[in-house]
Amino acid sequence: MTTPEQDFIDSPFRSPEDRLREKDQKREAVLLAAVRAFNARGFQAASLDEVAASLRISKPTIYRYLGNKEQVLLECISRGLDLLREAAAEAEREPGNGLTRLTHFLRRYAEINMDDFGRCVVRTDDNVLSEEGRAHFRALKRRIDQAMRDLVAAGVEDGSIAPLDVRMTAFTLAGALNWPGQWYAAQGGQSAEELAATMVDVLVRGLAPRG
Amino acid sequence: MTTPEQDFIDSPFRSPEDRLREKDQKREAVLLAAVRAFNARGFQAASLDEVAASLRISKPTIYRYLGNKEQVLLECISRGLDLLREAAAEAEREPGNGLTRLTHFLRRYAEINMDDFGRCVVRTDDNVLSEEGRAHFRALKRRIDQAMRDLVAAGVEDGSIAPLDVRMTAFTLAGALNWPGQWYAAQGGQSAEELAATMVDVLVRGLAPRG
DNA sequence: TTTCTTATGTACTCGTGAGTACGTTGCATA
DNA sequence: TATGCAACGTACTCACGAGTACATAAGAAA
């Protein structure tokens, strides 16, 4: 693992690049602490003082890195929605019929909803946001929803999915797979991946026994 | 529609029974206004001043009829959970195999989640409650969950439901059917009953086409 | 008519939490 | 060495909302 470059020891004197990297890391740390507080106690109930205390910093420092409380939330939500967008793009690139691709997407979707930032997307009721924040949030969510509908529609067309109402089906699937975000706490027992796979399996096969 | 009893005109002078009935009606009105405010803006964000204003009364009047804010919420939640319990009891009494009975229950379950009080149950995150309130709330919810699992298990046993993991299946179903509570706004378009029926249909049949 | 009770509003207290003004320290640059 | 800027913390302000003390008005009872 040695490189031809000079190996530096961990020095207390930071180079300009180090400073920038540290700044980024601090920003990330604040964001993570915030999203966890929001998920644990709800956006309204969680105070920035709490978030700051959990990092042993002061409230103004949060403002330095992320701006006001709504901006912090919007950034958290954006992270979660980015993950979902990636998952959707990946599913579209994937080979296989509509059902196969949808299944992959659904699993990722459920997993993301158990991640810190994904949970934040699911748990945030958009009425806590300002008018602009809400509009932005909804637009991004609509894109995810549309991607899911497109996958369902593709499956229905190629016959890999039963001829169901696309809108209602997507709504039902999203609802089922959003729910773990309200509850999942990474306790012992099943991992997020296992849980996601099992739930998707139930949804794909349905309750009625196969003829 | 005439009775042998005396027909009274609508008099401004109230009998003692009238007073009691009026008190009850006022209590109901406060409860309904409160649950709507909670659903619309979230428990924490909704203020009792708002609720009072929507009825053109003052805040102390709410305290007179329902006690403090948490008690108001608990009463709303109890209403919703009562509806769910009734639905569960009804489903258990019903004839037919496990899947039939479960289907009936699921439809009612979804409908209730689009009702004012049902929505409140779904939308309330129990971390806004005090320790005792939370324990009470969880115990009641557990009973509903158990009822759903029992119905699934009965269906699996009598063969009307495919052999799935009971716990995960109930969790998935509940998740899917809780979701409308987050969104449904009684707008134009589908009624709650139609929506519930369609969603349950998707869940029962699954996505994969029938062989 | 006087007194008690019920129903209600006015006007507070008090805590909490978002957001800010300003001071301080330390490194960087002129 | 002087000046500027980056990275904080202390100590506020200010608004809002839960909960309450007290006044009041109207009917019921005595």
Short mmCIF file of C-alpha atoms (C1' of nucleotides) in Angstrom, two decimals:
data_model
loop_
_atom_site.label_atom_id
_atom_site.label_comp_id
_atom_site.label_asym_id
_atom_site.label_seq_id
_atom_site.Cartn_x
_atom_site.Cartn_y
_atom_site.Cartn_z
CA MET A 1 0.00 0.00 0.00
CA THR A 2 2.98 2.33 -0.18
CA THR A 3 3.00 4.89 -2.91
CA PRO A 4 5.91 6.69 -4.52
CA GLU A 5 4.53 9.83 -2.89
CA GLN A 6 5.75 11.12 0.43
CA ASP A 7 3.96 9.57 3.42
CA PHE A 8 2.94 12.25 5.90
CA ILE A 9 2.36 11.62 9.57
CA ASP A 10 -0.85 12.87 11.17
CA SER A 11 0.18 16.43 11.75
CA PRO A 12 -1.78 19.04 13.73
CA PHE A 13 -0.86 21.57 11.05
CA ARG A 14 -3.40 21.54 8.27
CA SER A 15 -2.79 22.32 4.65
CA PRO A 16 -5.36 24.40 2.75
CA GLU A 17 -6.76 21.22 1.16
CA ASP A 18 -7.04 19.63 4.58
CA ARG A 19 -9.03 22.64 5.75
CA LEU A 20 -11.46 22.25 2.91
CA ARG A 21 -11.84 18.54 3.48
CA GLU A 22 -12.39 19.10 7.18
CA LYS A 23 -15.03 21.67 6.44
CA ASP A 24 -16.83 19.16 4.29
CA GLN A 25 -16.58 16.48 6.93
CA LYS A 26 -17.97 18.83 9.53
CA ARG A 27 -20.85 19.70 7.27
CA GLU A 28 -21.58 16.01 6.83
CA ALA A 29 -21.39 15.38 10.54
CA VAL A 30 -23.86 18.15 11.26
CA LEU A 31 -26.19 16.84 8.59
CA LEU A 32 -26.10 13.32 9.97
CA ALA A 33 -26.66 14.45 13.54
CA ALA A 34 -29.57 16.56 12.37
CA VAL A 35 -31.28 13.87 10.34
CA ARG A 36 -31.00 11.44 13.22
CA ALA A 37 -32.53 13.93 15.60
CA PHE A 38 -35.32 14.69 13.13
CA ASN A 39 -36.03 10.99 12.66
CA ALA A 40 -35.93 10.24 16.34
CA ARG A 41 -38.11 13.05 17.61
CA GLY A 42 -39.73 14.64 14.59
CA PHE A 43 -38.64 17.79 12.81
CA GLN A 44 -40.68 20.16 14.94
CA ALA A 45 -39.82 18.59 18.27
CA ALA A 46 -36.12 18.26 17.56
CA SER A 47 -34.29 21.48 18.38
CA LEU A 48 -31.10 22.71 16.80
CA ASP A 49 -29.74 23.08 20.31
CA GLU A 50 -30.11 19.34 20.73
CA VAL A 51 -28.40 18.66 17.44
CA ALA A 52 -25.58 20.98 18.39
CA ALA A 53 -25.24 19.41 21.83
CA SER A 54 -25.00 15.94 20.32
CA LEU A 55 -21.90 17.12 18.45
CA ARG A 56 -20.64 19.18 21.39
CA ILE A 57 -20.81 22.36 19.36
CA SER A 58 -23.01 25.43 19.62
CA LYS A 59 -26.09 26.35 17.63
CA PRO A 60 -24.48 29.19 15.63
CA THR A 61 -22.02 26.67 14.24
CA ILE A 62 -24.91 24.83 12.62
CA TYR A 63 -26.00 28.06 11.02
CA ARG A 64 -22.48 28.52 9.76
CA TYR A 65 -22.51 25.17 7.94
CA LEU A 66 -26.10 24.69 6.89
CA GLY A 67 -28.23 27.78 7.38
CA ASN A 68 -31.58 27.75 9.11
CA LYS A 69 -33.58 24.79 10.31
CA GLU A 70 -35.63 24.41 7.16
CA GLN A 71 -32.53 24.47 5.01
CA VAL A 72 -31.05 21.70 7.14
CA LEU A 73 -34.17 19.64 6.62
CA LEU A 74 -34.26 20.32 2.89
CA GLU A 75 -30.67 19.21 2.57
CA CYS A 76 -31.47 15.96 4.42
CA ILE A 77 -34.47 15.36 2.21
CA SER A 78 -32.44 16.05 -0.90
CA ARG A 79 -29.93 13.44 0.13
CA GLY A 80 -32.65 10.88 0.50
CA LEU A 81 -34.29 11.79 -2.76
CA ASP A 82 -30.95 11.61 -4.53
CA LEU A 83 -30.56 8.03 -3.39
CA LEU A 84 -34.02 7.23 -4.70
CA ARG A 85 -33.31 8.88 -8.03
CA GLU A 86 -30.14 6.88 -8.43
CA ALA A 87 -32.05 3.71 -7.68
CA ALA A 88 -34.64 4.60 -10.29
CA ALA A 89 -32.00 5.36 -12.91
CA GLU A 90 -30.25 2.09 -12.14
CA ALA A 91 -33.46 0.13 -12.48
CA GLU A 92 -34.13 1.69 -15.86
CA ARG A 93 -30.70 0.71 -17.13
CA GLU A 94 -31.06 -2.84 -15.94
CA PRO A 95 -31.77 -5.76 -18.32
CA GLY A 96 -34.75 -8.10 -17.94
CA ASN A 97 -38.49 -7.67 -18.20
CA GLY A 98 -40.58 -5.06 -16.43
CA LEU A 99 -41.28 -7.13 -13.36
CA THR A 100 -37.63 -8.00 -12.81
CA ARG A 101 -36.58 -4.38 -13.08
CA LEU A 102 -39.42 -3.20 -10.89
CA THR A 103 -38.55 -5.79 -8.28
CA HIS A 104 -34.97 -4.57 -8.15
CA PHE A 105 -36.14 -1.01 -7.79
CA LEU A 106 -38.64 -1.87 -5.07
CA ARG A 107 -36.01 -3.58 -3.01
CA ARG A 108 -33.68 -0.61 -3.24
CA TYR A 109 -36.58 1.72 -2.55
CA ALA A 110 -37.42 -0.12 0.65
CA GLU A 111 -33.80 -0.25 1.74
CA ILE A 112 -33.35 3.46 1.22
CA ASN A 113 -36.45 4.11 3.28
CA MET A 114 -34.69 2.46 6.20
CA ASP A 115 -31.57 4.58 5.76
CA ASP A 116 -31.17 7.77 7.77
CA PHE A 117 -31.80 10.14 4.88
CA GLY A 118 -34.42 7.98 3.23
CA ARG A 119 -36.39 7.78 6.45
CA CYS A 120 -36.32 11.53 6.63
CA VAL A 121 -38.00 11.75 3.22
CA VAL A 122 -40.76 9.41 4.26
CA ARG A 123 -41.31 10.84 7.70
CA THR A 124 -41.35 14.49 6.77
CA ASP A 125 -44.82 15.82 6.36
CA ASP A 126 -44.51 18.58 3.83
CA ASN A 127 -46.75 20.92 5.76
CA VAL A 128 -43.83 21.75 8.04
CA LEU A 129 -42.13 23.36 5.05
CA SER A 130 -42.47 26.83 3.62
CA GLU A 131 -44.36 27.28 0.38
CA GLU A 132 -41.25 27.13 -1.77
CA GLY A 133 -39.74 24.27 0.18
CA ARG A 134 -42.93 22.30 -0.19
CA ALA A 135 -43.11 22.90 -3.93
CA HIS A 136 -39.52 21.79 -4.38
CA PHE A 137 -40.01 18.72 -2.23
CA ARG A 138 -43.15 17.67 -4.06
CA ALA A 139 -41.60 18.11 -7.46
CA LEU A 140 -38.73 15.81 -6.55
CA LYS A 141 -41.06 13.22 -5.05
CA ARG A 142 -43.24 13.31 -8.11
CA ARG A 143 -40.27 12.27 -10.20
CA ILE A 144 -39.68 9.21 -8.06
CA ASP A 145 -43.33 8.34 -8.20
CA GLN A 146 -43.32 8.73 -11.96
CA ALA A 147 -40.32 6.43 -12.28
CA MET A 148 -42.16 3.77 -10.30
CA ARG A 149 -45.24 4.11 -12.46
CA ASP A 150 -43.15 3.85 -15.59
CA LEU A 151 -41.66 0.59 -14.39
CA VAL A 152 -45.08 -0.81 -13.54
CA ALA A 153 -46.41 0.27 -16.92
CA ALA A 154 -43.49 -1.38 -18.70
CA GLY A 155 -44.21 -4.63 -16.88
CA VAL A 156 -47.87 -4.51 -17.72
CA GLU A 157 -47.03 -3.92 -21.37
CA ASP A 158 -44.55 -6.75 -21.69
CA GLY A 159 -46.89 -9.06 -19.80
CA SER A 160 -44.60 -9.70 -16.84
CA ILE A 161 -47.08 -7.89 -14.58
CA ALA A 162 -50.81 -8.58 -14.41
CA PRO A 163 -52.98 -5.92 -16.07
CA LEU A 164 -53.57 -3.67 -13.06
CA ASP A 165 -54.31 0.01 -12.73
CA VAL A 166 -50.85 1.55 -12.89
CA ARG A 167 -51.49 4.52 -10.66
CA MET A 168 -53.14 2.58 -7.89
CA THR A 169 -50.57 -0.17 -8.04
CA ALA A 170 -47.68 2.25 -7.73
CA PHE A 171 -49.46 3.97 -4.87
CA THR A 172 -50.00 0.71 -3.04
CA LEU A 173 -46.44 -0.44 -3.52
CA ALA A 174 -45.00 2.87 -2.41
CA GLY A 175 -47.22 2.88 0.65
CA ALA A 176 -46.20 -0.58 1.74
CA LEU A 177 -42.52 0.14 1.26
CA ASN A 178 -42.60 3.56 2.84
CA TRP A 179 -43.93 2.13 6.05
CA PRO A 180 -40.72 0.60 7.39
CA GLY A 181 -39.32 4.12 7.44
CA GLN A 182 -41.76 4.91 10.22
CA TRP A 183 -40.68 1.96 12.30
CA TYR A 184 -37.38 0.51 11.33
CA ALA A 185 -34.80 1.17 14.00
CA ALA A 186 -31.95 -1.09 12.91
CA GLN A 187 -32.55 -3.25 15.95
CA GLY A 188 -31.45 -6.83 16.09
CA GLY A 189 -33.26 -9.32 13.93
CA GLN A 190 -33.59 -8.77 10.23
CA SER A 191 -31.34 -6.50 8.27
CA ALA A 192 -32.84 -3.84 6.07
CA GLU A 193 -31.99 -5.90 2.99
CA GLU A 194 -33.76 -9.01 4.27
CA LEU A 195 -36.78 -7.03 5.33
CA ALA A 196 -36.98 -5.29 1.97
CA ALA A 197 -36.69 -8.55 0.06
CA THR A 198 -39.40 -10.24 2.11
CA MET A 199 -41.83 -7.38 1.74
CA VAL A 200 -41.30 -7.12 -1.99
CA ASP A 201 -41.85 -10.85 -2.26
CA VAL A 202 -45.22 -10.56 -0.52
CA LEU A 203 -46.22 -7.75 -2.83
CA VAL A 204 -45.17 -9.50 -6.01
CA ARG A 205 -46.82 -12.81 -5.17
CA GLY A 206 -49.92 -11.50 -3.44
CA LEU A 207 -51.90 -13.27 -0.77
CA ALA A 208 -54.02 -15.64 -2.82
CA PRO A 209 -52.43 -19.02 -3.48
CA ARG A 210 -51.23 -19.64 -7.02
CA GLY A 211 -53.53 -21.81 -9.08
CA MET B 1 -93.40 9.95 11.90
CA THR B 2 -95.63 11.46 14.57
CA THR B 3 -95.48 9.88 17.97
CA PRO B 4 -98.08 9.85 20.69
CA GLU B 5 -95.72 12.10 22.64
CA GLN B 6 -95.98 15.87 22.64
CA ASP B 7 -94.14 17.56 19.75
CA PHE B 8 -92.06 20.46 21.06
CA ILE B 9 -90.99 23.41 18.98
CA ASP B 10 -87.36 24.45 18.96
CA SER B 11 -87.32 26.48 22.12
CA PRO B 12 -84.44 28.61 23.41
CA PHE B 13 -85.21 27.34 26.91
CA ARG B 14 -83.32 24.14 27.55
CA SER B 15 -84.37 21.30 29.80
CA PRO B 16 -81.72 19.61 31.98
CA GLU B 17 -81.51 16.73 29.48
CA ASP B 18 -81.02 19.20 26.67
CA ARG B 19 -78.16 20.76 28.61
CA LEU B 20 -76.47 17.40 28.94
CA ARG B 21 -76.94 16.60 25.29
CA GLU B 22 -75.60 19.97 24.29
CA LYS B 23 -72.56 19.47 26.45
CA ASP B 24 -71.91 16.20 24.70
CA GLN B 25 -72.35 17.77 21.29
CA LYS B 26 -69.94 20.53 22.21
CA ARG B 27 -67.41 17.98 23.35
CA GLU B 28 -67.77 16.19 20.04
CA ALA B 29 -67.41 19.39 18.09
CA VAL B 30 -64.21 20.27 19.91
CA LEU B 31 -62.84 16.80 19.31
CA LEU B 32 -63.59 16.94 15.62
CA ALA B 33 -62.10 20.39 15.20
CA ALA B 34 -59.00 19.22 17.06
CA VAL B 35 -58.48 16.06 15.06
CA ARG B 36 -58.82 17.97 11.83
CA ALA B 37 -56.27 20.52 12.93
CA PHE B 38 -53.90 17.77 14.05
CA ASN B 39 -54.28 15.96 10.74
CA ALA B 40 -53.89 19.09 8.70
CA ARG B 41 -50.83 20.56 10.41
CA GLY B 42 -49.47 17.89 12.70
CA PHE B 43 -49.99 17.58 16.43
CA GLN B 44 -47.06 19.72 17.42
CA ALA B 45 -47.64 22.46 14.90
CA ALA B 46 -51.37 22.72 15.50
CA SER B 47 -52.10 24.99 18.44
CA LEU B 48 -55.10 24.82 20.69
CA ASP B 49 -55.63 28.49 19.95
CA GLU B 50 -56.16 27.55 16.33
CA VAL B 51 -58.58 24.81 17.23
CA ALA B 52 -60.47 27.20 19.47
CA ALA B 53 -60.53 29.87 16.79
CA SER B 54 -61.96 27.44 14.25
CA LEU B 55 -64.95 26.98 16.57
CA ARG B 56 -65.03 30.64 17.53
CA ILE B 57 -64.43 29.82 21.17
CA SER B 58 -61.47 30.46 23.46
CA LYS B 59 -58.72 28.12 24.55
CA PRO B 60 -59.88 27.66 28.17
CA THR B 61 -63.14 26.26 26.82
CA ILE B 62 -61.21 23.40 25.27
CA TYR B 63 -59.63 22.70 28.63
CA ARG B 64 -63.08 22.64 30.15
CA TYR B 65 -64.29 19.91 27.78
CA LEU B 66 -61.21 17.82 27.11
CA GLY B 67 -58.29 18.70 29.35
CA ASN B 68 -54.81 19.33 28.09
CA LYS B 69 -53.45 18.93 24.61
CA GLU B 70 -52.20 15.39 25.07
CA GLN B 71 -55.54 14.29 26.48
CA VAL B 72 -57.24 15.73 23.42
CA LEU B 73 -54.93 13.75 21.19
CA LEU B 74 -55.37 10.56 23.18
CA GLU B 75 -59.13 10.88 22.94
CA CYS B 76 -58.86 11.30 19.15
CA ILE B 77 -56.60 8.30 18.88
CA SER B 78 -58.92 6.23 21.02
CA ARG B 79 -61.79 7.00 18.70
CA GLY B 80 -59.80 5.79 15.74
CA LEU B 81 -58.61 2.67 17.50
CA ASP B 82 -62.16 1.89 18.60
CA LEU B 83 -63.23 1.91 14.97
CA LEU B 84 -60.42 -0.47 14.11
CA ARG B 85 -61.27 -2.79 16.99
CA GLU B 86 -64.88 -2.95 15.88
CA ALA B 87 -63.76 -3.79 12.37
CA ALA B 88 -61.55 -6.56 13.68
CA ALA B 89 -64.33 -8.00 15.83
CA GLU B 90 -66.71 -7.88 12.89
CA ALA B 91 -64.24 -9.68 10.64
CA GLU B 92 -63.81 -12.43 13.20
CA ARG B 93 -67.55 -13.00 13.41
CA GLU B 94 -67.94 -13.14 9.65
CA PRO B 95 -68.48 -16.40 7.76
CA GLY B 96 -66.20 -17.58 4.96
CA ASN B 97 -62.59 -18.69 4.75
CA GLY B 98 -59.60 -16.81 6.09
CA LEU B 99 -58.91 -14.85 2.92
CA THR B 100 -62.51 -13.66 2.61
CA ARG B 101 -62.59 -12.47 6.19
CA LEU B 102 -59.19 -10.86 5.93
CA THR B 103 -60.23 -9.08 2.76
CA HIS B 104 -63.27 -7.62 4.48
CA PHE B 105 -61.15 -6.47 7.36
CA LEU B 106 -58.50 -4.93 5.13
CA ARG B 107 -61.08 -2.91 3.27
CA ARG B 108 -62.54 -1.55 6.49
CA TYR B 109 -59.06 -0.96 7.83
CA ALA B 110 -58.16 1.14 4.81
CA GLU B 111 -61.42 3.07 4.95
CA ILE B 112 -60.95 3.89 8.60
CA ASN B 113 -57.46 5.16 7.86
CA MET B 114 -59.02 7.75 5.59
CA ASP B 115 -61.50 8.85 8.26
CA ASP B 116 -60.64 11.81 10.50
CA PHE B 117 -59.98 9.77 13.61
CA GLY B 118 -58.37 6.88 11.79
CA ARG B 119 -55.97 9.22 10.05
CA CYS B 120 -55.02 10.59 13.42
CA VAL B 121 -54.00 7.12 14.58
CA VAL B 122 -51.81 6.58 11.56
CA ARG B 123 -50.28 10.01 11.49
CA THR B 124 -49.45 10.31 15.16
CA ASP B 125 -45.89 9.45 15.91
CA ASP B 126 -45.93 8.11 19.43
CA ASN B 127 -42.83 10.03 20.43
CA VAL B 128 -44.95 13.13 20.86
CA LEU B 129 -46.73 11.39 23.74
CA SER B 130 -45.75 11.10 27.38
CA GLU B 131 -44.44 7.80 28.66
CA GLU B 132 -47.84 6.62 29.87
CA GLY B 133 -49.64 7.87 26.81
CA ARG B 134 -47.21 6.06 24.58
CA ALA B 135 -47.56 2.79 26.47
CA HIS B 136 -51.33 2.98 26.27
CA PHE B 137 -51.28 3.82 22.59
CA ARG B 138 -48.90 1.01 21.75
CA ALA B 139 -50.88 -1.55 23.68
CA LEU B 140 -54.03 -0.70 21.76
CA LYS B 141 -52.23 -0.77 18.44
CA ARG B 142 -50.70 -4.10 19.23
CA ARG B 143 -54.18 -5.55 19.61
CA ILE B 144 -55.15 -4.42 16.13
CA ASP B 145 -51.94 -5.78 14.72
CA GLN B 146 -52.53 -9.07 16.48
CA ALA B 147 -56.03 -9.30 15.04
CA MET B 148 -54.64 -8.83 11.55
CA ARG B 149 -52.03 -11.50 12.10
CA ASP B 150 -54.66 -13.89 13.41
CA LEU B 151 -56.71 -13.43 10.27
CA VAL B 152 -53.67 -14.02 8.06
CA ALA B 153 -52.75 -17.11 10.05
CA ALA B 154 -56.28 -18.47 9.75
CA GLY B 155 -56.13 -18.03 5.99
CA VAL B 156 -52.77 -19.74 5.73
CA GLU B 157 -54.09 -22.64 7.78
CA ASP B 158 -57.24 -23.17 5.77
CA GLY B 159 -55.29 -22.81 2.53
CA SER B 160 -57.09 -19.72 1.27
CA ILE B 161 -53.85 -17.74 1.63
CA ALA B 162 -50.48 -18.80 0.27
CA PRO B 163 -48.01 -20.03 2.90
CA LEU B 164 -46.31 -16.73 3.72
CA ASP B 165 -44.57 -15.44 6.81
CA VAL B 166 -47.46 -14.20 8.91
CA ARG B 167 -45.67 -11.40 10.69
CA MET B 168 -44.11 -9.93 7.56
CA THR B 169 -47.30 -10.25 5.60
CA ALA B 170 -49.35 -8.43 8.21
CA PHE B 171 -46.67 -5.75 8.40
CA THR B 172 -46.68 -5.28 4.64
CA LEU B 173 -50.46 -5.13 4.43
CA ALA B 174 -50.75 -2.69 7.30
CA GLY B 175 -48.07 -0.48 5.76
CA ALA B 176 -49.75 -0.32 2.40
CA LEU B 177 -53.15 0.44 3.90
CA ASN B 178 -51.87 2.95 6.43
CA TRP B 179 -50.39 5.05 3.69
CA PRO B 180 -53.59 6.64 2.39
CA GLY B 181 -53.98 8.17 5.83
CA GLN B 182 -50.95 10.31 5.06
CA TRP B 183 -52.37 11.53 1.79
CA TYR B 184 -56.04 11.08 1.42
CA ALA B 185 -57.81 14.41 1.50
CA ALA B 186 -61.31 13.48 0.40
CA GLN B 187 -60.74 15.40 -2.81
CA GLY B 188 -62.70 14.70 -5.92
CA GLY B 189 -62.08 11.46 -7.70
CA GLN B 190 -62.31 8.17 -5.91
CA SER B 191 -64.21 7.70 -2.69
CA ALA B 192 -62.48 6.12 0.26
CA GLU B 193 -64.39 2.90 -0.34
CA GLU B 194 -63.30 2.60 -3.95
CA LEU B 195 -59.73 3.41 -3.09
CA ALA B 196 -59.70 0.84 -0.30
CA ALA B 197 -61.18 -1.86 -2.52
CA THR B 198 -58.69 -1.24 -5.31
CA MET B 199 -55.70 -1.31 -3.01
CA VAL B 200 -56.82 -4.50 -1.29
CA ASP B 201 -57.32 -6.07 -4.68
CA VAL B 202 -53.74 -5.28 -5.69
CA LEU B 203 -52.46 -6.77 -2.45
CA VAL B 204 -54.52 -9.94 -2.67
CA ARG B 205 -53.68 -10.66 -6.28
CA GLY B 206 -50.08 -9.49 -6.29
CA LEU B 207 -48.18 -8.14 -9.27
CA ALA B 208 -47.17 -11.33 -11.04
CA PRO B 209 -49.69 -12.57 -13.59
CA ARG B 210 -51.66 -15.67 -12.61
CA GLY B 211 -50.48 -18.86 -14.27
"C1'" DT C 1 -84.17 38.45 45.60
"C1'" DT C 2 -80.01 36.34 46.88
"C1'" DT C 3 -76.79 32.83 46.22
"C1'" DC C 4 -74.65 28.99 43.85
"C1'" DT C 5 -73.23 26.77 39.68
"C1'" DT C 6 -72.22 26.47 34.86
"C1'" DA C 7 -70.19 28.31 30.82
"C1'" DT C 8 -67.23 31.24 28.96
"C1'" DG C 9 -63.78 35.04 27.80
"C1'" DT C 10 -59.69 38.23 29.00
"C1'" DA C 11 -55.35 38.63 30.18
"C1'" DC C 12 -51.90 36.93 32.03
"C1'" DT C 13 -47.26 33.61 33.21
"C1'" DC C 14 -43.70 30.97 31.86
"C1'" DG C 15 -40.86 27.90 29.20
"C1'" DT C 16 -38.80 26.85 24.97
"C1'" DG C 17 -36.59 27.35 20.85
"C1'" DA C 18 -35.30 29.89 16.41
"C1'" DG C 19 -32.37 33.13 14.98
"C1'" DT C 20 -28.65 36.94 15.88
"C1'" DA C 21 -25.10 40.46 17.68
"C1'" DC C 22 -20.90 40.46 19.10
"C1'" DG C 23 -16.65 38.96 21.22
"C1'" DT C 24 -12.50 35.91 20.94
"C1'" DT C 25 -8.91 33.12 19.18
"C1'" DG C 26 -5.76 31.74 15.82
"C1'" DC C 27 -3.97 31.32 11.44
"C1'" DA C 28 -2.86 33.79 7.04
"C1'" DT C 29 -1.50 37.43 4.43
"C1'" DA C 30 0.18 42.11 3.36
"C1'" DT D 1 4.04 43.79 12.82
"C1'" DA D 2 -0.53 44.99 11.52
"C1'" DT D 3 -4.65 43.56 9.36
"C1'" DG D 4 -8.00 40.42 7.71
"C1'" DC D 5 -10.60 36.45 7.77
"C1'" DA D 6 -12.22 31.87 9.35
"C1'" DA D 7 -14.18 29.29 13.05
"C1'" DC D 8 -16.11 29.20 16.72
"C1'" DG D 9 -18.81 30.35 21.60
"C1'" DT D 10 -21.64 33.43 24.89
"C1'" DA D 11 -25.41 35.66 25.67
"C1'" DC D 12 -28.83 37.69 24.13
"C1'" DT D 13 -33.92 38.92 21.56
"C1'" DC D 14 -38.21 37.75 20.24
"C1'" DA D 15 -42.29 35.12 19.11
"C1'" DC D 16 -45.25 31.68 20.03
"C1'" DG D 17 -47.94 28.54 22.48
"C1'" DA D 18 -49.38 25.66 26.67
"C1'" DG D 19 -51.57 26.22 30.63
"C1'" DT D 20 -53.93 29.24 34.41
"C1'" DA D 21 -56.04 33.04 37.48
"C1'" DC D 22 -59.67 35.62 37.59
"C1'" DA D 23 -63.71 38.19 36.02
"C1'" DT D 24 -68.29 37.92 34.19
"C1'" DA D 25 -72.84 36.68 32.69
"C1'" DA D 26 -76.75 33.85 32.80
"C1'" DG D 27 -79.57 30.56 34.43
"C1'" DA D 28 -80.99 27.40 38.61
"C1'" DA D 29 -82.07 26.87 43.23
"C1'" DA D 30 -83.28 28.50 47.68
#
